[in-house]
One Martini backbone bead per residue (centre of mass of N, CA, C, O) as a GRO file, in nm:
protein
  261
    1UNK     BB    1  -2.002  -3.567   0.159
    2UNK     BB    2  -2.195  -3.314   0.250
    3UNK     BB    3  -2.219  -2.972   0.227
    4UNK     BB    4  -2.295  -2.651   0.329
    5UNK     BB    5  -2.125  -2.544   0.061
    6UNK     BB    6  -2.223  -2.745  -0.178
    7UNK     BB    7  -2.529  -2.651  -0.118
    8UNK     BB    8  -2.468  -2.340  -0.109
    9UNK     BB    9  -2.350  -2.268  -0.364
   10UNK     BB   10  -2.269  -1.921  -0.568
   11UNK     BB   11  -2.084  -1.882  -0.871
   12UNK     BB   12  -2.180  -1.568  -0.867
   13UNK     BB   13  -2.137  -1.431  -0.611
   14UNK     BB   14  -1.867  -1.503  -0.592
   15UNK     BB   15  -1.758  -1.327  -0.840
   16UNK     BB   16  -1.852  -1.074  -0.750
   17UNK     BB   17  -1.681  -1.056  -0.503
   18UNK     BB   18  -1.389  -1.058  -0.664
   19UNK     BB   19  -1.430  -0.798  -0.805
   20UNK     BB   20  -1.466  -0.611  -0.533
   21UNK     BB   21  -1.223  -0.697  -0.434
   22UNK     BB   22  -0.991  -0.640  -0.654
   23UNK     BB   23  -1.075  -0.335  -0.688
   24UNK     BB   24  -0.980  -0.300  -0.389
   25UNK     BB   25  -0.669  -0.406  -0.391
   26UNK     BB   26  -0.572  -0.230  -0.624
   27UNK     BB   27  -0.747   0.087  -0.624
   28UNK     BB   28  -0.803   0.084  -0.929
   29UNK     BB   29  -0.901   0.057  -1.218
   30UNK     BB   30  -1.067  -0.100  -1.468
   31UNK     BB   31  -1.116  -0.304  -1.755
   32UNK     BB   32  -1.242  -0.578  -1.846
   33UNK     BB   33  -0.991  -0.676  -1.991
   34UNK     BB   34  -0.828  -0.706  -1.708
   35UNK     BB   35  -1.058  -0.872  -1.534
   36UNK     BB   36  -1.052  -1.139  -1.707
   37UNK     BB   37  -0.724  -1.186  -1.690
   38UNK     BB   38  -0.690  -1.143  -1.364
   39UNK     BB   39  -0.938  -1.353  -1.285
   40UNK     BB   40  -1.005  -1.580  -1.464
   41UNK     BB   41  -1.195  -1.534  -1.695
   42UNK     BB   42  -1.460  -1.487  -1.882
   43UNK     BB   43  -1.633  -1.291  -2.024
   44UNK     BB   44  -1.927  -1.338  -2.041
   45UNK     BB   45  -1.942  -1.404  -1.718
   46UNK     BB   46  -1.835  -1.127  -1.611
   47UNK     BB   47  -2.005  -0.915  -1.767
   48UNK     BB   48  -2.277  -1.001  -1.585
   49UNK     BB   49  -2.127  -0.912  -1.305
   50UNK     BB   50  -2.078  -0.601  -1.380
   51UNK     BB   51  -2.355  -0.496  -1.465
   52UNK     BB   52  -2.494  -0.573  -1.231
   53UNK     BB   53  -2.337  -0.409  -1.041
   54UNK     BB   54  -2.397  -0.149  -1.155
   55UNK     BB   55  -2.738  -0.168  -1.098
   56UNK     BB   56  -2.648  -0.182  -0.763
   57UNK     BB   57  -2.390   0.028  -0.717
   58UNK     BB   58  -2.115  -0.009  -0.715
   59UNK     BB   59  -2.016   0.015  -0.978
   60UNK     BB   60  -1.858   0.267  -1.238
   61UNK     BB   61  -1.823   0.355  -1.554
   62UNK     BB   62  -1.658   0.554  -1.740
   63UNK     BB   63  -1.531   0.702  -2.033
   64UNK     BB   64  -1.329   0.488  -2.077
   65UNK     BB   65  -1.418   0.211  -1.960
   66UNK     BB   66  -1.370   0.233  -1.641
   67UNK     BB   67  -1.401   0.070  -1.330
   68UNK     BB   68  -1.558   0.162  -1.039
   69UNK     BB   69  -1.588   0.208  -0.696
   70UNK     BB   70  -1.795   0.278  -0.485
   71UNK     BB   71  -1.938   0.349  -0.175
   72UNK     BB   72  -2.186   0.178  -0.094
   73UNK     BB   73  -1.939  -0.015  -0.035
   74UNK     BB   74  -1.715  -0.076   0.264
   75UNK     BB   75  -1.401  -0.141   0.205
   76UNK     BB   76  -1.188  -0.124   0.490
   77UNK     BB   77  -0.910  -0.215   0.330
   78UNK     BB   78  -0.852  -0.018   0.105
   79UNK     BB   79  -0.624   0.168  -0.069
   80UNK     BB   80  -0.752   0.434  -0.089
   81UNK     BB   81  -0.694   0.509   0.235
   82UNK     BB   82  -0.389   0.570   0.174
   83UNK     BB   83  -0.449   0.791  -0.035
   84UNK     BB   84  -0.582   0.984   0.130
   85UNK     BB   85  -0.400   1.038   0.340
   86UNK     BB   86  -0.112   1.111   0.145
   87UNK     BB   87  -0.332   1.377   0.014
   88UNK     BB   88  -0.318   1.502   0.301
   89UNK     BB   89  -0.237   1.789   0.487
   90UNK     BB   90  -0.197   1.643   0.716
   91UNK     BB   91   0.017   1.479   0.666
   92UNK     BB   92   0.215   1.685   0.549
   93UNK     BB   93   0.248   1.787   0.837
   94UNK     BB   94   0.377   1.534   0.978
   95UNK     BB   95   0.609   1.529   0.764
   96UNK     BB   96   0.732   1.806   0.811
   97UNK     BB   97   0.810   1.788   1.094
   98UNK     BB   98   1.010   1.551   1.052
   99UNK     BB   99   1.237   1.743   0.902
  100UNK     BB  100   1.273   1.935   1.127
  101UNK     BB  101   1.320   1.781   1.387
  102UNK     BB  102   1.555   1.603   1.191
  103UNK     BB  103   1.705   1.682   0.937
  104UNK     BB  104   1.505   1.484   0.716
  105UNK     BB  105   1.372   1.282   0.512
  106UNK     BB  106   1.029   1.166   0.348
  107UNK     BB  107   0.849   0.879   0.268
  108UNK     BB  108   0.519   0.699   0.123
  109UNK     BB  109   0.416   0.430   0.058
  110UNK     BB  110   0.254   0.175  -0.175
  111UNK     BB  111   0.049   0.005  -0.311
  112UNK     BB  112   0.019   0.040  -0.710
  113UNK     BB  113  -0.008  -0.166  -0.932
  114UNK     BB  114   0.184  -0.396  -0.849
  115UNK     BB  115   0.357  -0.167  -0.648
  116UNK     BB  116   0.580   0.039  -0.501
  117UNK     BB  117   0.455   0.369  -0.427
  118UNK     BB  118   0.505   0.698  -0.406
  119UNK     BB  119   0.271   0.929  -0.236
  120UNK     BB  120   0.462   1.114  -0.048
  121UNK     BB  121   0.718   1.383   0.088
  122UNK     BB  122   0.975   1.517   0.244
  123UNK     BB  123   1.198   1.803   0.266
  124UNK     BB  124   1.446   1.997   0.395
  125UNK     BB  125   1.488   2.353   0.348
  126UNK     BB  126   1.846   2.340   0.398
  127UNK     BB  127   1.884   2.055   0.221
  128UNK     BB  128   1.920   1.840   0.031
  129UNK     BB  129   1.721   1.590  -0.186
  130UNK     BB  130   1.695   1.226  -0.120
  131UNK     BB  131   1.400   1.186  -0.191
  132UNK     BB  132   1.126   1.012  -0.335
  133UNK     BB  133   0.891   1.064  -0.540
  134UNK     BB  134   0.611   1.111  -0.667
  135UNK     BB  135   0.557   0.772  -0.831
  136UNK     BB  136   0.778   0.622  -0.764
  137UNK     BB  137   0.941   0.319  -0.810
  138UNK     BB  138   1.033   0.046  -0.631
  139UNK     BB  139   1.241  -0.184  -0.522
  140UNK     BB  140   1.112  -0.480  -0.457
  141UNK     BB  141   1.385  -0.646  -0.318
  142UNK     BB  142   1.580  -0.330  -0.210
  143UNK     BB  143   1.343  -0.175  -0.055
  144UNK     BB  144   1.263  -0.096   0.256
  145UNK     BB  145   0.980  -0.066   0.186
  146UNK     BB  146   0.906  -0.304   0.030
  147UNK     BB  147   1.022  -0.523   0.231
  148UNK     BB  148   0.856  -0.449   0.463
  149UNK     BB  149   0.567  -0.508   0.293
  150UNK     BB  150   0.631  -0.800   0.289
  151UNK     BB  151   0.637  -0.856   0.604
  152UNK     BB  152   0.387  -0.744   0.680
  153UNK     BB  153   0.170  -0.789   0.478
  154UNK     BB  154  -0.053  -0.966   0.369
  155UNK     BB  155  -0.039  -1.235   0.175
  156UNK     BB  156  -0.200  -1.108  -0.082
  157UNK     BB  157  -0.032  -0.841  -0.110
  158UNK     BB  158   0.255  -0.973  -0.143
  159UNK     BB  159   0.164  -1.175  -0.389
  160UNK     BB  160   0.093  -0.944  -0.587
  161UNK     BB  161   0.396  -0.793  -0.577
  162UNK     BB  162   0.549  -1.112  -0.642
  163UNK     BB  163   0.426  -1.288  -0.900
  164UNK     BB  164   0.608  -1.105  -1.162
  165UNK     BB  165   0.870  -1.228  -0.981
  166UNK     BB  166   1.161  -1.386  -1.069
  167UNK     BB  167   1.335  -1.620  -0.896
  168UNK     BB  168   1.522  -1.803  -0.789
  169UNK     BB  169   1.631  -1.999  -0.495
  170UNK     BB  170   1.830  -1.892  -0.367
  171UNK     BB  171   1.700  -1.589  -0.347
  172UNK     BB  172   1.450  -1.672  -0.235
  173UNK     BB  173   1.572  -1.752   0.017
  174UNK     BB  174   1.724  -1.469   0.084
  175UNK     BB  175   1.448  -1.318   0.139
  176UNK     BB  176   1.290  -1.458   0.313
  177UNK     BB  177   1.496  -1.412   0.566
  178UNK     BB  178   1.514  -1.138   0.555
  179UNK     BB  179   1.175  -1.090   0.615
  180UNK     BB  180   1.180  -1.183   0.874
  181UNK     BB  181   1.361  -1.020   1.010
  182UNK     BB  182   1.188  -0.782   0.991
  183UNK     BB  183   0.943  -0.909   1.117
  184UNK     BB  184   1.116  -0.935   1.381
  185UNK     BB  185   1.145  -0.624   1.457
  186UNK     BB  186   0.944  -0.418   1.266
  187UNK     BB  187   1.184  -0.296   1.072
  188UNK     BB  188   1.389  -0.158   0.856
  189UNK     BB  189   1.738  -0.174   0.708
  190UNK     BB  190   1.910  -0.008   0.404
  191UNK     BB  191   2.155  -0.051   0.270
  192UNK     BB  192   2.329   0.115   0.025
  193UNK     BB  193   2.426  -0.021  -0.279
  194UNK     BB  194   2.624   0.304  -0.365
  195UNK     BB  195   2.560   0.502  -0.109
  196UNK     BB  196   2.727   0.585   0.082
  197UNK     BB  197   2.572   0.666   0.429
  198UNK     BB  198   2.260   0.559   0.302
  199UNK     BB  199   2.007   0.471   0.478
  200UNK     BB  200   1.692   0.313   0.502
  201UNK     BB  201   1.404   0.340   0.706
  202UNK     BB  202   1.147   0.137   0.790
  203UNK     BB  203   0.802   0.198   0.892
  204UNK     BB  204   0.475   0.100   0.965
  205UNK     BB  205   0.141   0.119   0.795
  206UNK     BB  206  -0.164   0.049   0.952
  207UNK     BB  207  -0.424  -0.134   0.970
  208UNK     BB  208  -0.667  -0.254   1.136
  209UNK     BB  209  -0.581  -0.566   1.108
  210UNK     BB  210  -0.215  -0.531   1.111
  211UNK     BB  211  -0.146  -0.462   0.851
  212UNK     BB  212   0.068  -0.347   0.616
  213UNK     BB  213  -0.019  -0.054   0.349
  214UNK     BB  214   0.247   0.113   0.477
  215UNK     BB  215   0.558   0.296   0.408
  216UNK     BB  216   0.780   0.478   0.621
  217UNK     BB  217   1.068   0.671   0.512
  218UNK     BB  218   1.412   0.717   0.576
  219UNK     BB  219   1.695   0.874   0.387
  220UNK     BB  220   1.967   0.836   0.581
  221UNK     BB  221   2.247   1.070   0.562
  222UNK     BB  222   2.531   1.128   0.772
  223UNK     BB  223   2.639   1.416   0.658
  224UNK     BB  224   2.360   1.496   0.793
  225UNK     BB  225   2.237   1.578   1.082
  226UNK     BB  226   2.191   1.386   1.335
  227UNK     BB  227   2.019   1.114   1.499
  228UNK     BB  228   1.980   0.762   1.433
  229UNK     BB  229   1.816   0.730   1.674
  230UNK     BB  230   1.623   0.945   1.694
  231UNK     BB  231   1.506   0.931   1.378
  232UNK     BB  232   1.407   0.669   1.456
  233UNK     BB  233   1.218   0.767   1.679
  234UNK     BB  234   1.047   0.978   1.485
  235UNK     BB  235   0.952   0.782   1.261
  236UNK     BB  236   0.819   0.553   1.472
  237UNK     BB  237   0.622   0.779   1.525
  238UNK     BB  238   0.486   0.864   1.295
  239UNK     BB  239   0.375   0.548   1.224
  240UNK     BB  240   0.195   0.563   1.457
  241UNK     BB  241   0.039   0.796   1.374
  242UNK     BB  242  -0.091   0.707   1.099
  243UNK     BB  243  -0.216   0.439   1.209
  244UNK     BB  244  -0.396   0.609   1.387
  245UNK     BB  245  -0.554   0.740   1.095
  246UNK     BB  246  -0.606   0.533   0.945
  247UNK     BB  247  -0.818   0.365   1.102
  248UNK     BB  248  -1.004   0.590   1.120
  249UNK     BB  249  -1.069   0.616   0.844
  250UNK     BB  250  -1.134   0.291   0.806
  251UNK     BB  251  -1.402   0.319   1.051
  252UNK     BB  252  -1.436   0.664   1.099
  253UNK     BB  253  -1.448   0.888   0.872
  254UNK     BB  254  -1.551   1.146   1.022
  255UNK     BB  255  -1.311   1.149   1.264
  256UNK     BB  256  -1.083   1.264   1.092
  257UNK     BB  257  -0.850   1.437   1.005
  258UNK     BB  258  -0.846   1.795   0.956
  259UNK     BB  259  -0.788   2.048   0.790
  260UNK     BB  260  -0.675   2.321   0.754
  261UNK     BB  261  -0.825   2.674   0.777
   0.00000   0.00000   0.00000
């Protein structure tokens, strides 16, 4: 039986579409040589899709001979839109409220370069800084940003963070098991397993779809000031917050949080 697929398939067009998604969902510039690697393509057919890519304004190309993605097509779902929160004055003053709030640290996480890695942090002004620094990679199996984005984020998304993961069949049911139950609570919980009284909570930063895009996190000291409860429910509306400057800026990145004057 003919299908309206097979006869209207543009195996050029499939290519191209693969491209902008990938380097969309990347993040970060590529290569060609990481691109035929990554996309399991020959060069000359990717090579040829990637030029025309260039000559119609999509991709451009660096000094250093990286492709980046322009503006000219808006991939509403880039994890760009992720660092630029991240990245936004706006957010640093939403995070530093939290640790006023709470006198507690926060940072926030998200996918990058098949990694969760820390994107902004924040601590009080006057305790011990027990935050993870920007740039920091987290542990994919045992952090609670990371797990939390394995429960939340859609599935190539999560794909992406495991597939150079190698677990044996045991580890692998016990993640599963684990990240279920993060999914249906909607938040991470997870004690420290080396020091005493530090768990870390992670609660999810969603794009439009409604998957988690990032996550933020605060490693919840109990020797510092403060209400654990409280502490959650301040995360938890900070969350809130983000996911909805997260969300306007990629419906309509115009309405965007201005930075201070």
């Amino acid at each position: 039986m003919t299908t309206r697929t097979s006869v209207y398939r543009a195996p050029a067009l499939s290519r191209g579409l693969q491209v902008l998604m990938h380097l969309a969902n990347c993040g970060i510039p590529k290569s060609m040589g990481q691109l035929v690697s990554e996309l399991n393509s020959s060069f000359s057919q990717l090579y040829r899709i990637v030029v025309c890519l260039e000559e119609e304004g999509f991709v451009i190309q660096d000094t250093q001979r990286y492709y980046h993605l322009t503006d000219k097509l808006l991939l509403r779902n880039n994890p760009q839109w992720v660092h630029e929160l991240a990245a936004s004055a706006w957010c640093a003053a939403q995070m530093k409220n939290f640790t006023w709030q709470t006198n507690q640290p926060c940072h926030l996480a998200a996918r990058s370069d098949n990694a969760i890695r820390v994107l902004a942090h924040a601590h009080p002004d006057f305790t011990p800084s027990i935050s993870a620094r920007e740039g920091s990679v987290l542990n994919t199996v045992k952090s609670s940003s990371s797990l939390l984005f394995l429960a939340m984020a859609n599935d190539q998304d999560a794909w992406m963070l495991m597939r150079n993961y190698t677990l044996d069949h045991t580890l692998r049911g016990v993640l599963t098991e684990h990240i279920a139950g993060i999914a249906s609570q909607g938040y991470a919980e997870i004690p420290h397993d080396r020091i005493i009284g530090l768990t870390s909570v992670s609660y999810p930063v969603k794009g439009i779809d409604g998957y988690a895009k990032a996550a933020i996190t605060c490693p919840y000291f109990d020797q510092l000031p403060g209400d654990y409860q409280d502490v959650k429910q301040a995360l938890e509306t900070l969350a809130t917050t983000l996911t909805e400057e997260l969300c306007r800026m990629m419906f309509r990145p115009e309405l965007a949080a201005p930075g201070p004057e």
